[in-house]
Amino acid sequence: MKLHWGPNSPFVRKVMITAHETGIAGRITLVRSPVAMNKTNVHVMVDNPLSKIPTLVTDEGQVFYDSDVICEYLDSLHTGARLIPLAGVTRWEVLRWNALGSGMLDALVLWRDERMRPEGHQSVETLLAYQQKSSATLERVENEIAALEGLPFSLGHIAIGCMFGYLDLRFADVDWRDGRSASARWFDTFRTRPSAQCTEPSVADKLVPSDPSIQTAAHPATLK
């Protein structure tokens, strides 16, 4: 299998943690594929017309877009405990946690894009809206993190873990741990998992060398 990949994308990280947790990572060839909202990457568009990562191409030539779709596909390829339960109350709890973490990641990516605009071109209203949404989400997670701890490890855990990891990577000035000790403790435990350690951006960046012919397809300042 081939995965259009980037070391800093939290959505790619979701897929890679899933791949490691399911024992499938060794079957995936990583292709460093820079993408940006305001650019196209022709190498990615051969497989995904949306020019987005992650994009997975199976050995049979099937192509899957979107981290949730890819994660569910990978979860169907192993015989161990499912990261996405097939039925029951736990399934809906896992999907809810995944939606919360992934939705927060969507907001964080857009918030970062707005913050990267030149001074004088940023929307104060937009920045405030993302700040408020992020703060409210973090408070919700803090208040309910004990419930997540009570669930078997799942895609919900992965999404929330990637959310905290992306905050550390791109929002160092936002002290999300302040007043959220339960979340901080949970994330400290999450980070000890081998699947989380080997997908840390600083570690993952060394896995696949940059290809200058592909790198120029996207503007470096807007890479996620």
Short mmCIF file of C-alpha atoms in Angstrom, two decimals:
data_model
loop_
_atom_site.label_atom_id
_atom_site.label_comp_id
_atom_site.label_asym_id
_atom_site.label_seq_id
_atom_site.Cartn_x
_atom_site.Cartn_y
_atom_site.Cartn_z
CA MET A 1 0.00 0.00 0.00
CA LYS A 2 1.08 3.58 -0.63
CA LEU A 3 0.25 6.52 1.63
CA HIS A 4 0.59 10.14 0.57
CA TRP A 5 2.07 11.40 3.80
CA GLY A 6 3.50 14.37 5.67
CA PRO A 7 5.24 14.32 9.08
CA ASN A 8 3.38 17.30 10.55
CA SER A 9 -0.19 16.55 9.48
CA PRO A 10 -2.30 15.49 12.48
CA PHE A 11 -4.64 13.64 10.13
CA VAL A 12 -1.76 11.65 8.68
CA ARG A 13 -0.67 10.95 12.23
CA LYS A 14 -4.12 9.53 13.02
CA VAL A 15 -3.70 7.10 10.15
CA MET A 16 -0.16 6.13 11.11
CA ILE A 17 -1.03 5.54 14.78
CA THR A 18 -3.90 3.36 13.57
CA ALA A 19 -1.52 1.51 11.25
CA HIS A 20 0.92 0.83 14.09
CA GLU A 21 -1.79 -0.18 16.55
CA THR A 22 -3.23 -2.66 14.04
CA GLY A 23 0.16 -4.04 13.01
CA ILE A 24 -0.20 -2.86 9.43
CA ALA A 25 2.41 -0.07 9.33
CA GLY A 26 5.03 -2.35 7.79
CA ARG A 27 2.80 -2.91 4.77
CA ILE A 28 2.58 0.80 3.94
CA THR A 29 5.05 2.70 1.77
CA LEU A 30 5.20 6.37 2.76
CA VAL A 31 5.40 9.02 0.05
CA ARG A 32 6.21 12.52 1.31
CA SER A 33 3.56 14.67 -0.35
CA PRO A 34 3.47 18.38 0.61
CA VAL A 35 0.04 19.94 0.23
CA ALA A 36 -1.51 23.34 0.85
CA MET A 37 -4.95 24.90 0.65
CA ASN A 38 -3.87 27.48 -1.93
CA LYS A 39 -1.71 25.17 -4.05
CA THR A 40 -2.08 21.91 -5.93
CA ASN A 41 0.28 18.94 -5.82
CA VAL A 42 0.06 17.12 -9.14
CA HIS A 43 1.64 14.00 -7.65
CA VAL A 44 -1.16 13.71 -5.10
CA MET A 45 -3.85 14.66 -7.61
CA VAL A 46 -3.04 11.60 -9.70
CA ASP A 47 -4.64 9.64 -6.85
CA ASN A 48 -6.77 12.25 -5.09
CA PRO A 49 -8.27 15.13 -7.12
CA LEU A 50 -8.72 17.08 -3.89
CA SER A 51 -4.92 17.26 -3.49
CA LYS A 52 -5.16 16.38 0.20
CA ILE A 53 -3.33 14.08 2.58
CA PRO A 54 -3.64 11.46 3.83
CA THR A 55 -4.49 9.51 0.70
CA LEU A 56 -4.09 5.73 0.67
CA VAL A 57 -3.64 3.61 -2.45
CA THR A 58 -4.11 -0.11 -1.85
CA ASP A 59 -2.16 -2.89 -3.54
CA GLU A 60 -5.25 -3.51 -5.67
CA GLY A 61 -5.33 0.12 -6.81
CA GLN A 62 -8.24 1.26 -4.66
CA VAL A 63 -7.87 4.80 -3.38
CA PHE A 64 -9.18 6.04 -0.04
CA TYR A 65 -9.32 9.69 1.05
CA ASP A 66 -9.93 11.23 4.46
CA SER A 67 -8.29 10.02 7.65
CA ASP A 68 -11.46 8.49 9.11
CA VAL A 69 -12.15 6.44 5.98
CA ILE A 70 -8.54 5.25 5.85
CA CYS A 71 -8.50 4.41 9.56
CA GLU A 72 -11.67 2.36 9.25
CA TYR A 73 -10.25 0.54 6.24
CA LEU A 74 -7.05 -0.32 8.11
CA ASP A 75 -9.10 -1.41 11.11
CA SER A 76 -10.83 -3.95 8.86
CA LEU A 77 -7.57 -5.62 7.85
CA HIS A 78 -6.54 -7.15 11.18
CA THR A 79 -7.97 -9.75 13.55
CA GLY A 80 -7.28 -8.00 16.86
CA ALA A 81 -9.51 -5.78 18.95
CA ARG A 82 -11.22 -3.17 16.79
CA LEU A 83 -10.27 0.48 17.17
CA ILE A 84 -13.76 1.26 15.87
CA PRO A 85 -16.26 -1.15 17.45
CA LEU A 86 -18.70 -2.61 14.96
CA ALA A 87 -21.80 -2.22 17.15
CA GLY A 88 -23.13 -1.28 20.56
CA VAL A 89 -22.95 1.74 22.82
CA THR A 90 -19.15 1.77 22.79
CA ARG A 91 -19.15 2.27 19.02
CA TRP A 92 -21.09 5.52 19.34
CA GLU A 93 -18.90 6.75 22.18
CA VAL A 94 -15.79 6.09 20.10
CA LEU A 95 -17.27 7.87 17.09
CA ARG A 96 -18.29 10.82 19.26
CA TRP A 97 -14.79 11.19 20.69
CA ASN A 98 -13.30 10.88 17.23
CA ALA A 99 -15.65 13.56 15.91
CA LEU A 100 -14.70 15.89 18.75
CA GLY A 101 -10.96 15.42 18.29
CA SER A 102 -11.07 15.55 14.50
CA GLY A 103 -13.40 18.55 14.51
CA MET A 104 -11.00 20.36 16.81
CA LEU A 105 -8.15 19.54 14.43
CA ASP A 106 -10.13 21.04 11.54
CA ALA A 107 -10.58 24.22 13.57
CA LEU A 108 -6.92 24.33 14.60
CA VAL A 109 -5.71 23.99 11.01
CA LEU A 110 -7.96 26.86 9.91
CA TRP A 111 -6.97 28.92 12.96
CA ARG A 112 -3.30 28.44 12.12
CA ASP A 113 -3.87 29.42 8.50
CA GLU A 114 -5.53 32.64 9.65
CA ARG A 115 -2.69 33.36 12.10
CA MET A 116 -0.16 32.93 9.29
CA ARG A 117 -1.72 35.65 7.15
CA PRO A 118 0.35 38.85 6.89
CA GLU A 119 -0.28 41.42 9.58
CA GLY A 120 -3.15 43.64 8.54
CA HIS A 121 -4.81 40.85 6.57
CA GLN A 122 -5.90 38.76 9.54
CA SER A 123 -9.52 38.78 10.64
CA VAL A 124 -9.77 39.60 14.34
CA GLU A 125 -13.30 38.21 14.38
CA THR A 126 -12.17 34.92 12.84
CA LEU A 127 -9.22 34.57 15.20
CA LEU A 128 -11.46 35.18 18.20
CA ALA A 129 -14.01 32.64 16.97
CA TYR A 130 -11.40 29.89 16.63
CA GLN A 131 -9.94 30.76 20.01
CA GLN A 132 -13.35 30.49 21.64
CA LYS A 133 -14.19 27.21 19.89
CA SER A 134 -10.85 25.71 20.86
CA SER A 135 -11.15 26.81 24.47
CA ALA A 136 -14.67 25.40 24.74
CA THR A 137 -13.57 22.08 23.22
CA LEU A 138 -10.62 21.80 25.60
CA GLU A 139 -12.91 22.43 28.56
CA ARG A 140 -15.32 19.75 27.34
CA VAL A 141 -12.47 17.26 26.99
CA GLU A 142 -11.16 18.14 30.45
CA ASN A 143 -14.58 17.57 32.00
CA GLU A 144 -15.13 14.24 30.22
CA ILE A 145 -11.63 12.77 29.91
CA ALA A 146 -12.34 10.23 32.66
CA ALA A 147 -15.02 8.69 30.43
CA LEU A 148 -12.51 8.34 27.60
CA GLU A 149 -10.07 6.67 29.98
CA GLY A 150 -12.74 4.11 30.77
CA LEU A 151 -13.04 2.98 27.16
CA PRO A 152 -10.81 0.41 25.44
CA PHE A 153 -8.13 2.10 23.32
CA SER A 154 -9.82 3.31 20.16
CA LEU A 155 -9.89 5.78 17.30
CA GLY A 156 -11.39 8.24 19.77
CA HIS A 157 -8.23 8.09 21.89
CA ILE A 158 -6.12 8.52 18.76
CA ALA A 159 -8.04 11.61 17.63
CA ILE A 160 -7.81 13.30 21.03
CA GLY A 161 -4.13 12.41 21.33
CA CYS A 162 -3.40 13.87 17.89
CA MET A 163 -5.34 16.98 18.88
CA PHE A 164 -3.13 17.60 21.90
CA GLY A 165 -0.03 16.78 19.87
CA TYR A 166 -0.94 19.32 17.20
CA LEU A 167 -1.51 21.97 19.85
CA ASP A 168 2.01 21.35 21.13
CA LEU A 169 3.42 21.46 17.59
CA ARG A 170 1.69 24.53 16.18
CA PHE A 171 0.33 26.45 19.17
CA ALA A 172 3.22 26.59 21.62
CA ASP A 173 1.95 29.99 22.78
CA VAL A 174 -1.39 28.46 23.82
CA ASP A 175 -0.88 26.85 27.22
CA TRP A 176 -3.64 24.29 26.89
CA ARG A 177 -2.43 22.41 29.99
CA ASP A 178 -3.10 25.38 32.27
CA GLY A 179 -6.08 24.48 34.44
CA ARG A 180 -6.53 21.15 32.66
CA SER A 181 -4.51 18.75 34.75
CA ALA A 182 -6.64 15.70 33.92
CA SER A 183 -6.12 16.22 30.19
CA ALA A 184 -2.41 16.82 30.69
CA ARG A 185 -2.04 13.57 32.66
CA TRP A 186 -4.02 11.66 30.06
CA PHE A 187 -1.84 13.00 27.24
CA ASP A 188 1.35 12.16 29.15
CA THR A 189 0.16 8.56 29.28
CA PHE A 190 -0.91 8.57 25.62
CA ARG A 191 2.55 9.75 24.58
CA THR A 192 4.16 6.67 26.10
CA ARG A 193 2.49 4.36 23.58
CA PRO A 194 4.99 3.15 20.95
CA SER A 195 2.55 4.14 18.19
CA ALA A 196 2.49 7.71 19.49
CA GLN A 197 6.24 7.91 20.00
CA CYS A 198 7.19 6.81 16.49
CA THR A 199 4.70 9.23 14.91
CA GLU A 200 5.90 12.33 16.78
CA PRO A 201 6.58 14.90 14.03
CA SER A 202 10.25 15.26 15.01
CA VAL A 203 10.66 11.48 14.73
CA ALA A 204 8.45 10.93 11.70
CA ASP A 205 10.22 13.68 9.73
CA LYS A 206 13.32 11.47 9.54
CA LEU A 207 11.46 8.52 8.02
CA VAL A 208 11.09 9.78 4.46
CA PRO A 209 13.60 12.11 2.74
CA SER A 210 12.32 15.20 0.97
CA ASP A 211 12.07 15.05 -2.81
CA PRO A 212 12.85 18.53 -4.22
CA SER A 213 10.85 17.80 -7.38
CA ILE A 214 7.75 17.25 -5.25
CA GLN A 215 8.46 19.86 -2.58
CA THR A 216 8.06 22.70 -5.06
CA ALA A 217 4.46 21.69 -5.70
CA ALA A 218 3.34 23.47 -2.55
CA HIS A 219 4.36 26.71 -0.87
CA PRO A 220 6.42 25.78 2.23
CA ALA A 221 4.90 28.56 4.33
CA THR A 222 1.48 26.99 4.10
CA LEU A 223 2.36 23.37 4.73
CA LYS A 224 0.46 21.73 7.55
#
